Tab-separated table of C-alpha atoms and ligand atoms in Angstrom:
chain	number	residue	atom	x	y	z
A	1	UNK	CA	37.220	35.082	30.239
A	2	UNK	CA	39.744	34.127	32.919
A	3	UNK	CA	40.350	30.455	33.361
A	4	UNK	CA	40.127	28.584	36.660
A	5	UNK	CA	43.808	27.864	36.206
A	6	UNK	CA	44.951	31.281	34.981
A	7	UNK	CA	47.340	33.248	37.221
A	8	UNK	CA	50.983	34.055	37.804
A	9	UNK	CA	52.045	30.630	36.618
A	10	UNK	CA	49.945	30.609	33.521
A	11	UNK	CA	49.221	33.396	31.084
A	12	UNK	CA	46.282	33.702	28.709
A	13	UNK	CA	45.520	31.340	25.861
A	14	UNK	CA	45.432	32.651	22.321
A	15	UNK	CA	41.911	33.365	21.135
A	16	UNK	CA	41.950	30.546	18.619
A	17	UNK	CA	43.385	28.078	21.104
A	18	UNK	CA	40.814	29.155	23.675
A	19	UNK	CA	38.023	28.490	21.213
A	20	UNK	CA	39.509	25.189	20.239
A	21	UNK	CA	40.018	24.085	23.829
A	22	UNK	CA	36.615	25.083	25.124
A	23	UNK	CA	33.949	22.426	25.525
A	24	UNK	CA	31.063	24.514	26.790
A	25	UNK	CA	29.234	24.353	23.479
A	26	UNK	CA	28.986	20.603	24.002
A	27	UNK	CA	28.963	20.058	27.760
A	28	UNK	CA	26.558	22.848	28.766
A	29	UNK	CA	23.828	20.222	28.770
A	30	UNK	CA	25.440	18.747	31.891
A	31	UNK	CA	24.488	21.779	34.008
A	32	UNK	CA	21.929	19.977	36.135
A	33	UNK	CA	24.254	17.055	36.887
A	34	UNK	CA	27.128	19.423	37.581
A	35	UNK	CA	25.061	21.357	40.111
A	36	UNK	CA	23.683	18.220	41.779
A	37	UNK	CA	27.182	16.764	42.008
A	38	UNK	CA	28.460	20.007	43.508
A	39	UNK	CA	25.644	20.017	46.043
A	40	UNK	CA	26.459	16.479	47.147
A	41	UNK	CA	30.146	17.400	47.393
A	42	UNK	CA	29.476	20.548	49.441
A	43	UNK	CA	27.095	18.768	51.815
A	44	UNK	CA	29.665	16.002	52.292
A	45	UNK	CA	32.422	18.527	52.981
A	46	UNK	CA	30.291	20.126	55.676
A	47	UNK	CA	29.434	16.762	57.234
A	48	UNK	CA	33.102	15.790	57.366
A	49	UNK	CA	34.228	19.164	58.681
A	50	UNK	CA	36.230	20.124	55.590
A	51	UNK	CA	34.214	23.335	55.284
A	52	UNK	CA	31.982	25.006	57.840
A	53	UNK	CA	28.242	24.492	57.947
A	54	UNK	CA	27.806	28.212	57.247
A	55	UNK	CA	29.925	28.031	54.072
A	56	UNK	CA	28.093	24.902	52.964
A	57	UNK	CA	24.755	26.658	53.470
A	58	UNK	CA	25.934	29.565	51.329
A	59	UNK	CA	27.192	27.201	48.633
A	60	UNK	CA	24.050	25.072	48.678
A	61	UNK	CA	21.628	27.968	48.532
A	62	UNK	CA	23.727	29.583	45.793
A	63	UNK	CA	23.672	26.367	43.782
A	64	UNK	CA	19.930	26.123	44.377
A	65	UNK	CA	19.401	29.586	42.864
A	66	UNK	CA	21.583	28.708	39.870
A	67	UNK	CA	19.586	25.516	39.347
A	68	UNK	CA	16.350	27.431	39.599
A	69	UNK	CA	17.458	30.253	37.287
A	70	UNK	CA	18.799	27.901	34.633
A	71	UNK	CA	15.587	25.902	34.813
A	72	UNK	CA	13.422	28.981	34.405
A	73	UNK	CA	15.625	30.480	31.706
A	74	UNK	CA	16.473	33.557	33.800
A	75	UNK	CA	20.133	32.615	33.695
A	76	UNK	CA	21.943	31.851	30.489
A	77	UNK	CA	25.067	29.778	30.226
A	78	UNK	CA	28.013	31.986	29.355
A	79	UNK	CA	29.588	30.543	26.210
A	80	UNK	CA	32.901	32.221	26.967
A	81	UNK	CA	33.491	29.885	29.933
A	82	UNK	CA	35.845	26.985	29.258
A	83	UNK	CA	33.326	24.370	30.261
A	84	UNK	CA	30.173	23.865	32.310
A	85	UNK	CA	32.146	23.201	35.490
A	86	UNK	CA	33.869	26.573	35.143
A	87	UNK	CA	30.556	28.290	34.501
A	88	UNK	CA	28.829	26.850	37.575
A	89	UNK	CA	31.753	27.629	39.876
A	90	UNK	CA	32.179	31.141	38.495
A	91	UNK	CA	28.463	31.922	38.781
A	92	UNK	CA	28.392	30.533	42.311
A	93	UNK	CA	31.295	32.731	43.392
A	94	UNK	CA	29.639	35.764	41.810
A	95	UNK	CA	26.527	35.019	43.812
A	96	UNK	CA	27.854	33.905	47.207
A	97	UNK	CA	31.345	35.372	47.319
A	98	UNK	CA	34.283	33.630	48.998
A	99	UNK	CA	32.323	30.529	50.086
A	100	UNK	CA	31.995	29.687	46.379
A	101	UNK	CA	35.760	29.489	46.101
A	102	UNK	CA	35.772	26.651	48.637
A	103	UNK	CA	33.621	24.357	46.534
A	104	UNK	CA	36.541	23.010	44.563
A	105	UNK	CA	38.297	21.698	47.697
A	106	UNK	CA	39.012	17.964	47.505
A	107	UNK	CA	37.866	17.532	43.962
A	108	UNK	CA	39.035	18.155	40.414
A	109	UNK	CA	37.290	18.711	37.124
A	110	UNK	CA	38.529	15.251	36.220
A	111	UNK	CA	36.347	13.459	38.734
A	112	UNK	CA	33.633	16.089	38.285
A	113	UNK	CA	33.242	15.503	34.553
A	114	UNK	CA	33.306	11.725	34.996
A	115	UNK	CA	30.574	12.026	37.633
A	116	UNK	CA	28.416	14.406	35.598
A	117	UNK	CA	28.622	12.219	32.535
A	118	UNK	CA	27.671	9.059	34.399
A	119	UNK	CA	24.710	10.818	35.994
A	120	UNK	CA	23.569	12.171	32.638
A	121	UNK	CA	23.962	8.937	30.708
A	122	UNK	CA	22.284	6.960	33.468
A	123	UNK	CA	19.137	9.049	32.883
A	124	UNK	CA	19.484	8.810	29.121
A	125	UNK	CA	19.724	5.029	29.386
A	126	UNK	CA	16.420	5.049	31.278
A	127	UNK	CA	14.812	7.274	28.627
A	128	UNK	CA	16.008	5.075	25.781
A	129	UNK	CA	14.829	1.912	27.527
A	130	UNK	CA	11.391	3.511	27.833
A	131	UNK	CA	11.378	4.366	24.125
A	132	UNK	CA	12.478	0.845	23.226
A	133	UNK	CA	9.634	-0.582	25.270
A	134	UNK	CA	7.212	1.721	23.481
A	135	UNK	CA	8.514	0.440	20.171
A	136	UNK	CA	8.116	-3.170	21.316
A	137	UNK	CA	4.527	-2.250	22.264
A	138	UNK	CA	3.935	-0.833	18.754
A	139	UNK	CA	5.262	-3.990	17.163
A	140	UNK	CA	3.104	-6.179	19.378
A	141	UNK	CA	0.035	-4.126	18.499
A	142	UNK	CA	0.606	-4.384	14.734
A	143	UNK	CA	1.283	-8.119	15.150
A	144	UNK	CA	-1.930	-8.616	17.112
A	145	UNK	CA	-4.049	-6.600	14.693
A	146	UNK	CA	-2.778	-8.739	11.826
A	147	UNK	CA	-2.490	-11.924	13.782
A	148	UNK	CA	-3.506	-14.262	10.925
A	149	UNK	CA	-1.868	-12.524	7.958
A	150	UNK	CA	0.341	-14.956	6.040
A	151	UNK	CA	3.357	-13.750	4.087
A	152	UNK	CA	6.321	-15.364	2.407
A	153	UNK	CA	9.312	-15.715	4.683
A	154	UNK	CA	12.584	-15.049	2.859
A	155	UNK	CA	16.134	-16.233	2.793
A	156	UNK	CA	18.509	-14.478	0.385
A	157	UNK	CA	15.478	-12.242	-0.273
A	158	UNK	CA	14.026	-15.206	-2.194
A	159	UNK	CA	10.643	-16.477	-1.133
A	160	UNK	CA	11.322	-19.443	1.139
A	161	UNK	CA	8.523	-20.647	3.424
A	162	UNK	CA	5.150	-19.289	4.520
A	163	UNK	CA	5.139	-17.470	7.858
A	164	UNK	CA	2.849	-15.233	9.818
A	165	UNK	CA	3.519	-11.533	9.322
A	166	UNK	CA	3.230	-11.326	13.123
A	167	UNK	CA	6.085	-13.797	13.505
A	168	UNK	CA	8.262	-11.742	11.182
A	169	UNK	CA	7.795	-8.423	12.979
A	170	UNK	CA	8.035	-10.035	16.407
A	171	UNK	CA	11.576	-11.057	15.446
A	172	UNK	CA	12.401	-7.336	15.637
A	173	UNK	CA	10.665	-7.021	18.992
A	174	UNK	CA	12.945	-9.780	20.305
A	175	UNK	CA	16.000	-7.838	19.118
A	176	UNK	CA	14.761	-4.771	20.958
A	177	UNK	CA	14.333	-6.762	24.183
A	178	UNK	CA	18.010	-7.669	23.975
A	179	UNK	CA	18.826	-4.002	23.377
A	180	UNK	CA	16.980	-3.130	26.572
A	181	UNK	CA	18.997	-5.823	28.357
A	182	UNK	CA	22.301	-4.523	27.051
A	183	UNK	CA	21.556	-0.901	27.928
A	184	UNK	CA	20.371	-1.706	31.430
A	185	UNK	CA	23.315	-4.003	31.996
A	186	UNK	CA	25.717	-1.217	31.001
A	187	UNK	CA	23.764	1.260	33.128
A	188	UNK	CA	24.378	-0.926	36.193
A	189	UNK	CA	28.133	-0.869	35.642
A	190	UNK	CA	27.931	2.866	34.929
A	191	UNK	CA	26.286	3.544	38.260
A	192	UNK	CA	29.491	3.749	40.319
A	193	UNK	CA	30.613	7.084	41.672
A	194	UNK	CA	34.006	8.450	40.546
A	195	UNK	CA	33.647	11.638	42.627
A	196	UNK	CA	36.437	11.727	45.194
A	197	UNK	CA	39.031	10.374	42.777
A	198	UNK	CA	40.059	14.020	42.602
A	199	UNK	CA	42.650	14.773	39.905
A	200	UNK	CA	43.892	11.168	39.807
A	201	UNK	CA	45.391	10.134	43.132
A	202	UNK	CA	42.585	10.730	45.595
A	203	UNK	CA	42.835	13.510	48.177
A	204	UNK	CA	44.418	14.322	51.498
A	205	UNK	CA	41.066	15.561	52.800
A	206	UNK	CA	38.955	13.140	54.828
A	207	UNK	CA	36.128	12.871	52.353
A	208	UNK	CA	33.174	10.511	52.653
A	209	UNK	CA	32.600	8.909	49.279
A	210	UNK	CA	29.817	6.732	50.574
A	211	UNK	CA	27.878	9.844	51.436
A	212	UNK	CA	28.208	11.458	48.003
A	213	UNK	CA	27.412	8.132	46.351
A	214	UNK	CA	24.203	7.800	48.344
A	215	UNK	CA	23.204	11.407	47.716
A	216	UNK	CA	23.652	11.001	43.959
A	217	UNK	CA	21.913	7.635	43.732
A	218	UNK	CA	25.030	5.655	42.837
A	219	UNK	CA	25.213	1.988	43.841
A	220	UNK	CA	28.739	2.481	45.164
A	221	UNK	CA	31.980	4.269	44.354
A	222	UNK	CA	34.858	3.437	42.036
A	223	UNK	CA	37.650	1.623	43.868
A	224	UNK	CA	40.676	3.028	42.090
A	225	UNK	CA	41.018	6.782	41.706
A	226	UNK	CA	43.123	6.519	38.532
A	227	UNK	CA	40.545	4.268	36.967
A	228	UNK	CA	37.785	6.541	38.265
A	229	UNK	CA	38.967	9.499	36.203
A	230	UNK	CA	40.302	7.565	33.200
A	231	UNK	CA	37.489	5.125	32.596
A	232	UNK	CA	35.120	5.789	29.725
A	233	UNK	CA	34.055	2.159	29.325
A	234	UNK	CA	30.568	3.200	30.320
A	235	UNK	CA	30.423	5.452	27.229
A	236	UNK	CA	31.696	2.686	24.979
A	237	UNK	CA	29.278	0.157	26.405
A	238	UNK	CA	26.342	2.480	25.896
A	239	UNK	CA	27.550	3.428	22.409
A	240	UNK	CA	27.922	-0.183	21.427
A	241	UNK	CA	24.460	-1.052	22.737
A	242	UNK	CA	23.107	1.970	20.845
A	243	UNK	CA	24.926	0.867	17.696
A	244	UNK	CA	23.064	-2.421	17.870
A	245	UNK	CA	19.774	-0.581	18.388
A	246	UNK	CA	20.549	1.271	15.162
A	247	UNK	CA	21.488	-1.960	13.391
A	248	UNK	CA	18.098	-3.371	14.295
A	249	UNK	CA	16.268	-0.191	13.378
A	250	UNK	CA	18.026	0.017	10.041
A	251	UNK	CA	17.232	-3.591	9.136
A	252	UNK	CA	13.598	-2.989	10.020
A	253	UNK	CA	13.671	0.297	8.084
A	254	UNK	CA	15.015	-1.452	5.038
A	255	UNK	CA	12.163	-3.955	5.128
A	256	UNK	CA	9.624	-1.176	5.568
A	257	UNK	CA	11.107	0.652	2.577
A	258	UNK	CA	10.897	-2.540	0.510
A	259	UNK	CA	7.458	-3.520	1.764
A	260	UNK	CA	5.983	-0.111	1.061
A	261	UNK	CA	7.247	-0.147	-2.533
A	262	UNK	CA	4.795	-0.788	-5.349
A	263	UNK	CA	6.667	-4.004	-6.125
A	264	UNK	CA	5.958	-5.513	-2.700
A	265	UNK	CA	2.969	-3.521	-1.519
A	266	UNK	CA	2.882	-5.385	1.808
A	267	UNK	CA	2.397	-2.278	3.942
A	268	UNK	CA	1.123	1.239	3.501
A	269	UNK	CA	2.672	3.889	5.687
A	270	UNK	CA	0.422	6.523	7.180
A	271	UNK	CA	0.637	9.924	5.461
A	272	UNK	CA	1.927	11.200	8.773
A	273	UNK	CA	5.137	9.238	8.154
A	274	UNK	CA	5.712	9.653	4.429
A	275	UNK	CA	6.593	12.631	2.300
A	276	UNK	CA	5.562	13.704	-1.178
A	277	UNK	CA	7.826	14.498	-4.066
A	278	UNK	CA	8.239	18.067	-5.273
A	279	UNK	CA	7.888	16.890	-8.865
A	280	UNK	CA	6.135	13.500	-8.935
A	281	UNK	CA	2.646	13.934	-7.519
A	282	UNK	CA	1.990	10.196	-7.124
A	283	UNK	CA	4.880	9.631	-4.697
A	284	UNK	CA	4.668	8.654	-1.058
A	285	UNK	CA	8.231	8.328	0.020
A	286	UNK	CA	9.235	6.406	3.154
A	287	UNK	CA	11.626	9.189	4.208
A	288	UNK	CA	11.363	8.459	7.903
A	289	UNK	CA	12.405	4.823	7.519
A	290	UNK	CA	15.166	5.838	5.097
A	291	UNK	CA	16.481	8.512	7.421
A	292	UNK	CA	16.550	6.112	10.363
A	293	UNK	CA	18.459	3.661	8.159
A	294	UNK	CA	20.814	6.459	7.162
A	295	UNK	CA	21.428	7.666	10.708
A	296	UNK	CA	22.774	4.267	11.693
A	297	UNK	CA	26.172	5.274	10.322
A	298	UNK	CA	26.573	8.237	12.605
A	299	UNK	CA	26.019	6.135	15.724
A	300	UNK	CA	28.586	3.580	14.510
A	301	UNK	CA	30.834	6.581	13.894
A	302	UNK	CA	30.291	7.800	17.450
A	303	UNK	CA	31.299	4.379	18.761
A	304	UNK	CA	34.381	4.236	16.536
A	305	UNK	CA	35.375	7.795	17.405
A	306	UNK	CA	35.205	7.023	21.126
A	307	UNK	CA	37.059	3.714	20.897
A	308	UNK	CA	39.743	5.320	18.768
A	309	UNK	CA	40.009	8.310	21.089
A	310	UNK	CA	40.617	5.986	24.045
A	311	UNK	CA	42.995	3.617	22.302
A	312	UNK	CA	46.559	4.027	23.541
A	313	UNK	CA	45.736	6.859	25.975
A	314	UNK	CA	48.078	6.815	28.953
A	315	UNK	CA	46.533	7.083	32.407
A	316	UNK	CA	44.999	9.186	33.815
A	317	UNK	CA	42.960	12.087	32.354
A	318	UNK	CA	44.021	13.416	28.964
A	319	UNK	CA	42.321	16.203	27.093
A	320	UNK	CA	41.511	13.792	24.288
A	321	UNK	CA	38.773	12.552	26.591
A	322	UNK	CA	36.828	15.766	26.147
A	323	UNK	CA	35.826	14.284	22.788
A	324	UNK	CA	33.773	11.588	24.540
A	325	UNK	CA	30.807	13.866	25.101
A	326	UNK	CA	30.255	15.041	21.546
A	327	UNK	CA	30.107	11.431	20.397
A	328	UNK	CA	27.973	9.994	23.142
A	329	UNK	CA	25.554	12.940	23.147
A	330	UNK	CA	25.144	12.632	19.395
A	331	UNK	CA	24.399	8.928	19.795
A	332	UNK	CA	21.791	9.310	22.552
A	333	UNK	CA	20.150	12.175	20.653
A	334	UNK	CA	20.102	10.230	17.403
A	335	UNK	CA	18.766	7.018	18.898
A	336	UNK	CA	16.163	8.923	20.918
A	337	UNK	CA	14.973	10.790	17.830
A	338	UNK	CA	14.859	7.611	15.716
A	339	UNK	CA	12.889	5.650	18.305
A	340	UNK	CA	10.440	8.488	18.894
A	341	UNK	CA	9.431	8.562	15.264
A	342	UNK	CA	9.813	4.869	14.446
A	343	UNK	CA	7.356	3.503	17.018
A	344	UNK	CA	4.335	5.546	15.852
A	345	UNK	CA	5.283	4.869	12.220
A	346	UNK	CA	5.068	1.133	12.922
A	347	UNK	CA	1.843	1.276	14.881
A	348	UNK	CA	0.132	3.413	12.234
A	349	UNK	CA	1.132	1.376	9.188
A	350	UNK	CA	-1.522	-0.587	7.314
A	351	UNK	CA	-0.764	-4.190	6.537
A	352	UNK	CA	-1.993	-5.256	3.083
A	353	UNK	CA	-2.855	-8.860	3.779
A	354	UNK	CA	-4.049	-9.579	0.226
A	355	UNK	CA	-0.748	-8.575	-1.291
A	356	UNK	CA	1.133	-10.721	1.187
A	357	UNK	CA	-1.211	-13.611	0.604
A	358	UNK	CA	-0.843	-13.480	-3.175
A	359	UNK	CA	2.951	-13.230	-2.872
A	360	UNK	CA	2.793	-16.250	-0.586
A	361	UNK	CA	0.845	-18.163	-3.237
A	362	UNK	CA	3.640	-17.732	-5.765
A	363	UNK	CA	7.200	-18.899	-5.375
A	364	UNK	CA	6.483	-22.493	-4.289
A	365	UNK	CA	7.019	-21.607	-0.667
A	366	UNK	CA	5.139	-24.768	0.352
A	367	UNK	CA	7.665	-27.001	-1.430
A	368	UNK	CA	9.347	-27.905	1.874
A	369	UNK	CA	5.964	-29.019	3.157
A	370	UNK	CA	5.468	-31.222	0.106
A	371	UNK	CA	8.861	-32.827	0.703
A	372	UNK	CA	7.991	-33.233	4.426
A	373	UNK	CA	4.720	-34.889	3.343
A	374	UNK	CA	6.688	-37.590	1.504
A	375	UNK	CA	9.298	-37.888	4.263
A	376	UNK	CA	6.541	-38.422	6.857
A	377	UNK	CA	5.356	-41.334	4.725
A	378	UNK	CA	8.696	-43.106	4.770
A	379	UNK	CA	10.441	-41.594	1.760
A	380	UNK	CA	14.022	-40.675	2.751
A	381	UNK	CA	14.175	-36.860	2.938
A	382	UNK	CA	16.889	-36.548	0.271
A	383	UNK	CA	14.700	-38.495	-2.125
A	384	UNK	CA	11.579	-36.584	-1.128
A	385	UNK	CA	13.517	-33.365	-1.748
A	386	UNK	CA	14.469	-34.538	-5.240
A	387	UNK	CA	10.965	-35.662	-6.134
A	388	UNK	CA	9.556	-32.336	-4.934
A	389	UNK	CA	12.156	-30.537	-7.035
A	390	UNK	CA	10.921	-32.446	-10.070
A	391	UNK	CA	7.320	-31.521	-9.254
A	392	UNK	CA	8.270	-27.830	-8.894
A	393	UNK	CA	10.136	-27.945	-12.191
A	394	UNK	CA	7.091	-29.482	-13.855
A	395	UNK	CA	4.858	-26.731	-12.402
A	396	UNK	CA	7.215	-23.952	-13.492
A	397	UNK	CA	7.197	-25.173	-17.064
A	398	UNK	CA	3.400	-25.141	-17.074
A	399	UNK	CA	2.917	-21.941	-15.099
A	400	UNK	CA	1.076	-23.752	-12.306
A	401	UNK	CA	1.273	-23.730	-8.525
A	402	UNK	CA	1.626	-26.874	-6.416
A	403	UNK	CA	-2.024	-26.534	-5.361
A	404	UNK	CA	-3.139	-26.557	-8.999
A	405	UNK	CA	-1.659	-29.937	-10.005
A	406	UNK	CA	-4.100	-32.855	-10.130
A	407	UNK	CA	-3.526	-35.977	-8.095
A	408	UNK	CA	-2.893	-37.876	-11.320
A	409	UNK	CA	-0.102	-35.489	-12.164
A	410	UNK	CA	1.361	-35.969	-8.658
A	411	UNK	CA	1.190	-39.732	-9.026
A	412	UNK	CA	3.496	-39.509	-12.002
A	413	UNK	CA	6.254	-38.425	-9.608
A	414	UNK	CA	5.557	-40.789	-6.724
A	415	UNK	CA	2.822	-43.233	-5.850
A	416	UNK	CA	3.147	-42.212	-2.204
A	417	UNK	CA	1.057	-39.102	-3.026
A	418	UNK	CA	-2.624	-39.268	-2.172
A	419	UNK	CA	-5.460	-36.748	-1.855
A	420	UNK	CA	-4.424	-35.637	1.647
A	421	UNK	CA	-1.412	-33.845	0.208
A	422	UNK	CA	-3.543	-30.789	-0.581
A	423	UNK	CA	-4.208	-30.236	3.115
A	424	UNK	CA	-0.501	-30.389	3.785
A	425	UNK	CA	0.408	-27.757	1.227
A	426	UNK	CA	-2.354	-25.334	2.154
A	427	UNK	CA	-0.496	-22.168	3.140
A	428	UNK	CA	-2.334	-21.478	6.375
A	429	UNK	CA	-1.897	-25.122	7.353
A	430	UNK	CA	1.806	-24.977	6.511
A	431	UNK	CA	2.157	-22.090	8.946
A	432	UNK	CA	0.009	-23.707	11.587
A	433	UNK	CA	1.919	-26.971	11.501
A	434	UNK	CA	5.152	-25.224	12.470
A	435	UNK	CA	4.389	-25.911	16.079
A	436	UNK	CA	8.007	-26.212	17.187
A	437	UNK	CA	8.833	-23.875	20.065
A	438	UNK	CA	9.763	-20.505	18.587
A	439	UNK	CA	8.265	-21.400	15.202
A	440	UNK	CA	5.692	-19.458	13.211
A	441	UNK	CA	2.717	-21.578	14.393
A	442	UNK	CA	0.030	-19.587	16.169
A	443	UNK	CA	0.675	-21.029	19.641
A	444	UNK	CA	4.273	-19.876	19.424
A	445	UNK	CA	3.237	-16.447	18.147
A	446	UNK	CA	0.761	-16.099	21.030
A	447	UNK	CA	3.461	-17.146	23.429
A	448	UNK	CA	5.796	-14.487	22.016
A	449	UNK	CA	3.121	-11.803	22.271
A	450	UNK	CA	2.484	-12.669	25.918
A	451	UNK	CA	6.190	-12.765	26.665
A	452	UNK	CA	6.690	-9.344	25.098
A	453	UNK	CA	3.697	-7.866	26.900
A	454	UNK	CA	5.073	-8.934	30.239
A	455	UNK	CA	8.565	-7.773	29.206
A	456	UNK	CA	7.357	-4.235	28.584
A	457	UNK	CA	5.224	-4.204	31.731
A	458	UNK	CA	8.306	-4.864	33.895
B	1	LIG	N1	36.032	19.934	29.705
B	1	LIG	C1	36.794	18.845	30.225
B	1	LIG	C2	36.317	17.541	29.616
B	1	LIG	O1	35.260	17.532	29.135
B	1	LIG	C3	36.602	18.758	31.715
B	1	LIG	C4	37.760	18.139	32.411
B	1	LIG	C5	38.896	19.053	32.330
B	1	LIG	N2	40.028	18.599	33.055
B	1	LIG	C6	41.247	19.037	32.797
B	1	LIG	N3	42.197	18.529	33.493
B	1	LIG	N4	41.483	19.889	31.861
B	1	LIG	O2	36.992	16.554	29.583
């Protein structure tokens, strides 16, 4: 179809180049924002006397019908248009005649696309924040239901110290609170109106940018028209926040994959979130967690693609920037899909306390507590550490746990040991004694749960 710019000065594009240049396949999802932006622009032009009230009425009611017909499905987006902005303007002119041709006064597709994208991503940021809060709620619920379950905490994936399962999963909830913070922080910076920057230099028309900003719910307008049309920082900021969401989801996924294996057996995923094998009837595969882990790479890719696209671009708009949307849309879609399936997978998983408990009994994860026991009785920690190492070595050779040694055997290593040591190495007690703020002790875990509950309520 004819281009907005086609005429005496510019002939037709080759078919292949037209296809290559067109972005409608990607940006058609911006139709609502494009129409709303156009409405705000038309109303402002009438208020400032740039167009007549009668023309504005024609434009506004035409845009209203387009909005309605796209919403109801009566109108389909024409894929032969160059982009969504072309489609809306063309359809408007078909419907209202010459008044439609006035809509593009005092604006350019450069400020239009920047406006549409900010409006769209602002809503997506809100949606993703909601999904993140739902996930935090799922984590809190599984932590509360299994409030007393003890498991080994790991470093280097080696059993290290006993912790509450709740404490472990709440660590992820904390990460997701920071993700919410990052996304909403970026959304605040995003919420500045570039409309009125026009092609790059502003416009000779007496526009009222405050009015369009208010109508579109922006906090203000961008202060430099060149920056207004060239800036895609808001995409990069969102993409980088989303990349971290995926980092967190993929770490959690990895643990869920491990934990649901026969070797760990710490959790059982609901059938609703596992798949069977076409050949091995016994299998329950954690496909959902694996796929979330796998999708992390595409969001990193979206971030890298956008950063690389922007790197070295001269001011102001360059066609390279059309690539922003494919990347950022893919990222918001991917993160939205991952969160939607991850939260119910977490809240429906069964925690196998016995398996965790028996893993916690092996691996000498109370050895630090035994060393602390000696240190609290005046033995220098380095020495206490060494003595405990000797005790552990002794146990390993005999296939015993620290709890199973007799007091006489302990006395052979140090005469500081007495019968109270057994209380100190009891696993539940080891957890409970970690009363330091932010530790795995139950007061700290309760504090975290309350903090997270109020976080998601706000
Ligand atoms: N489809 C274009 C994009 O997404 C819209 C802006 C076009 N501007 C231009 N000067 N060609 O970036």
